Each structure stands twice: as structure tokens, then as C-alpha cells.
mmCIF file of C-alpha atoms in Angstrom:
data_model
loop_
_atom_site.group_PDB
_atom_site.id
_atom_site.type_symbol
_atom_site.label_atom_id
_atom_site.label_comp_id
_atom_site.label_asym_id
_atom_site.label_seq_id
_atom_site.Cartn_x
_atom_site.Cartn_y
_atom_site.Cartn_z
ATOM 1 C CA MET A 11 -46.711 58.870 15.749
ATOM 2 C CA ALA A 12 -43.406 60.707 15.096
ATOM 3 C CA GLY A 13 -40.998 58.930 12.771
ATOM 4 C CA SER A 14 -43.750 56.606 11.570
ATOM 5 C CA SER A 15 -45.798 56.372 8.447
ATOM 6 C CA LEU A 16 -49.005 54.702 7.460
ATOM 7 C CA VAL A 17 -48.182 52.053 4.854
ATOM 8 C CA GLY A 18 -50.989 49.831 3.641
ATOM 9 C CA GLY A 19 -53.042 50.671 6.716
ATOM 10 C CA VAL A 20 -50.241 49.600 9.068
ATOM 11 C CA VAL A 21 -48.267 52.057 11.170
ATOM 12 C CA GLY A 22 -44.553 51.393 10.938
ATOM 13 C CA PRO A 23 -41.217 53.176 10.921
ATOM 14 C CA SER A 24 -40.737 55.679 8.124
ATOM 15 C CA SER A 25 -37.975 55.168 5.587
ATOM 16 C CA THR A 26 -36.060 58.014 7.243
ATOM 17 C CA SER A 27 -35.991 56.294 10.619
ATOM 18 C CA ILE A 28 -35.039 52.965 8.993
ATOM 19 C CA SER A 29 -32.041 54.480 7.200
ATOM 20 C CA GLN A 30 -31.070 56.328 10.375
ATOM 21 C CA TYR A 31 -31.283 53.016 12.275
ATOM 22 C CA ARG A 32 -29.026 51.319 9.732
ATOM 23 C CA ARG A 33 -26.476 54.141 9.924
ATOM 24 C CA ASN A 34 -26.370 53.924 13.694
ATOM 25 C CA THR A 35 -26.164 50.117 13.917
ATOM 26 C CA MET A 36 -22.493 49.505 14.538
ATOM 27 C CA TYR A 37 -20.186 46.615 15.276
ATOM 28 C CA PRO A 38 -17.271 48.368 17.016
ATOM 29 C CA ASN A 39 -13.825 46.909 16.593
ATOM 30 C CA ARG A 40 -10.147 47.887 16.558
ATOM 31 C CA LEU A 41 -9.353 46.604 13.073
ATOM 32 C CA LYS A 42 -8.400 49.992 11.613
ATOM 33 C CA ILE A 43 -6.200 50.883 14.600
ATOM 34 C CA LEU A 44 -4.362 47.558 14.512
ATOM 35 C CA ARG A 45 -3.945 47.665 10.741
ATOM 36 C CA SER A 46 -2.512 51.194 10.939
ATOM 37 C CA LYS A 47 -0.138 50.252 13.768
ATOM 38 C CA ASN A 48 1.205 47.475 11.547
ATOM 39 C CA ASN A 49 1.655 49.909 8.621
ATOM 40 C CA ILE A 50 -0.638 47.867 6.387
ATOM 41 C CA SER A 51 -2.790 49.788 3.930
ATOM 42 C CA GLN A 52 -6.442 48.935 3.605
ATOM 43 C CA ARG A 53 -5.844 47.792 0.035
ATOM 44 C CA ARG A 54 -2.940 45.554 1.118
ATOM 45 C CA PHE A 55 -4.956 44.075 3.991
ATOM 46 C CA ALA A 56 -7.781 43.328 1.555
ATOM 47 C CA ALA A 57 -5.329 41.565 -0.754
ATOM 48 C CA LEU A 58 -3.807 39.568 2.118
ATOM 49 C CA THR A 59 -7.258 38.366 3.157
ATOM 50 C CA ASP A 60 -8.554 37.921 -0.407
ATOM 51 C CA GLN A 61 -11.421 40.380 0.100
ATOM 52 C CA ALA A 62 -12.593 43.606 -1.504
ATOM 53 C CA ALA A 63 -11.248 46.818 0.043
ATOM 54 C CA THR A 64 -14.839 48.071 0.364
ATOM 55 C CA GLY A 65 -15.665 45.097 2.589
ATOM 56 C CA ILE A 66 -12.660 45.818 4.811
ATOM 57 C CA ASN A 67 -13.730 49.460 4.986
ATOM 58 C CA LYS A 68 -17.219 48.488 6.121
ATOM 59 C CA GLN A 69 -15.775 46.181 8.776
ATOM 60 C CA GLU A 70 -13.383 48.871 10.022
ATOM 61 C CA ASN A 71 -16.167 51.434 10.270
ATOM 62 C CA GLY A 72 -18.439 49.028 12.101
ATOM 63 C CA HIS A 73 -21.048 48.771 9.374
ATOM 64 C CA ARG A 74 -20.303 45.071 8.936
ATOM 65 C CA ARG A 75 -19.244 42.465 11.464
ATOM 66 C CA ILE A 76 -15.843 40.869 11.278
ATOM 67 C CA PRO A 77 -16.650 37.388 9.936
ATOM 68 C CA SER A 78 -16.052 34.764 12.599
ATOM 69 C CA ASN A 79 -14.145 32.607 10.129
ATOM 70 C CA ARG A 80 -11.660 35.466 9.598
ATOM 71 C CA ILE A 81 -10.779 36.322 13.208
ATOM 72 C CA GLN A 82 -7.775 33.969 13.428
ATOM 73 C CA GLU A 83 -6.514 35.097 10.030
ATOM 74 C CA TYR A 84 -6.799 38.794 10.969
ATOM 75 C CA SER A 85 -5.021 38.134 14.268
ATOM 76 C CA ARG A 86 -2.147 36.383 12.516
ATOM 77 C CA ILE A 87 -1.719 39.183 9.951
ATOM 78 C CA LEU A 88 -1.989 41.931 12.591
ATOM 79 C CA ASN A 89 0.221 40.156 15.166
ATOM 80 C CA CYS A 90 -2.402 40.335 17.896
ATOM 81 C CA ARG A 91 -4.721 38.135 19.912
ATOM 82 C CA PRO A 92 -8.249 37.599 18.557
ATOM 83 C CA VAL A 93 -9.689 39.492 21.529
ATOM 84 C CA ASP A 94 -7.559 42.521 20.591
ATOM 85 C CA LEU A 95 -9.695 43.027 17.476
ATOM 86 C CA TYR A 96 -12.593 44.119 19.623
ATOM 87 C CA VAL A 97 -13.208 47.247 21.638
ATOM 88 C CA ASP A 98 -11.970 47.057 25.202
ATOM 89 C CA LEU A 99 -14.698 47.094 27.794
ATOM 90 C CA ASP A 100 -14.218 48.240 31.347
ATOM 91 C CA TYR A 101 -16.045 45.408 33.083
ATOM 92 C CA GLU A 102 -15.736 47.096 36.460
ATOM 93 C CA GLN A 103 -18.307 49.676 35.402
ATOM 94 C CA PHE A 104 -20.890 46.879 35.269
ATOM 95 C CA LEU A 105 -20.164 45.532 38.765
#
């Protein structure tokens, strides 16, 4: 089986396919765009939200979800609606 390995007698995904899966698992959002439009640096945004800049970076790049308890706070800082933090979907394409 391609992309699989035999570990302890059980066929499962190889470490390569697991790391590839993790790299490709994304939580798309518009955080970076909105932050840039408001001329707020990543470091400043991290300070305003009392978080590490690395955590903000991971959220912006979609490697970590925006915490639900932070959505209102982000919206207030970025002068936007909570829904604006997320990628726009063209719902008509699903009809």
C-alpha cells in the first residue's frame, strides 16, 4: 500500500504521509489581511491580545484555529464583524 508502513503488524499511514497531512490541514481565515489593512504588526496584535506572536502566526497561516473565545476581541481590534475574519464563500456555487 503506497504511503503506508507496517508498524507492529498493523498497516497504517507512514510518518511522511502523516506530516504531509498535518501540513495540508488548514483553517482558512482573513486575519492577516485584516491586520495588515489596519496597519497593525503581528507583534503588536499579539501584544494587544496577550498572546505569543508565534501563535498569531499559526492562526494567520491556518495551522491553528482562531479560538472561539477570541473572535469578538479580534473583531473589535480589527474594526470588523466576526464573520469578516473568515474566508468568504460563494454559496451560490453550492445551489
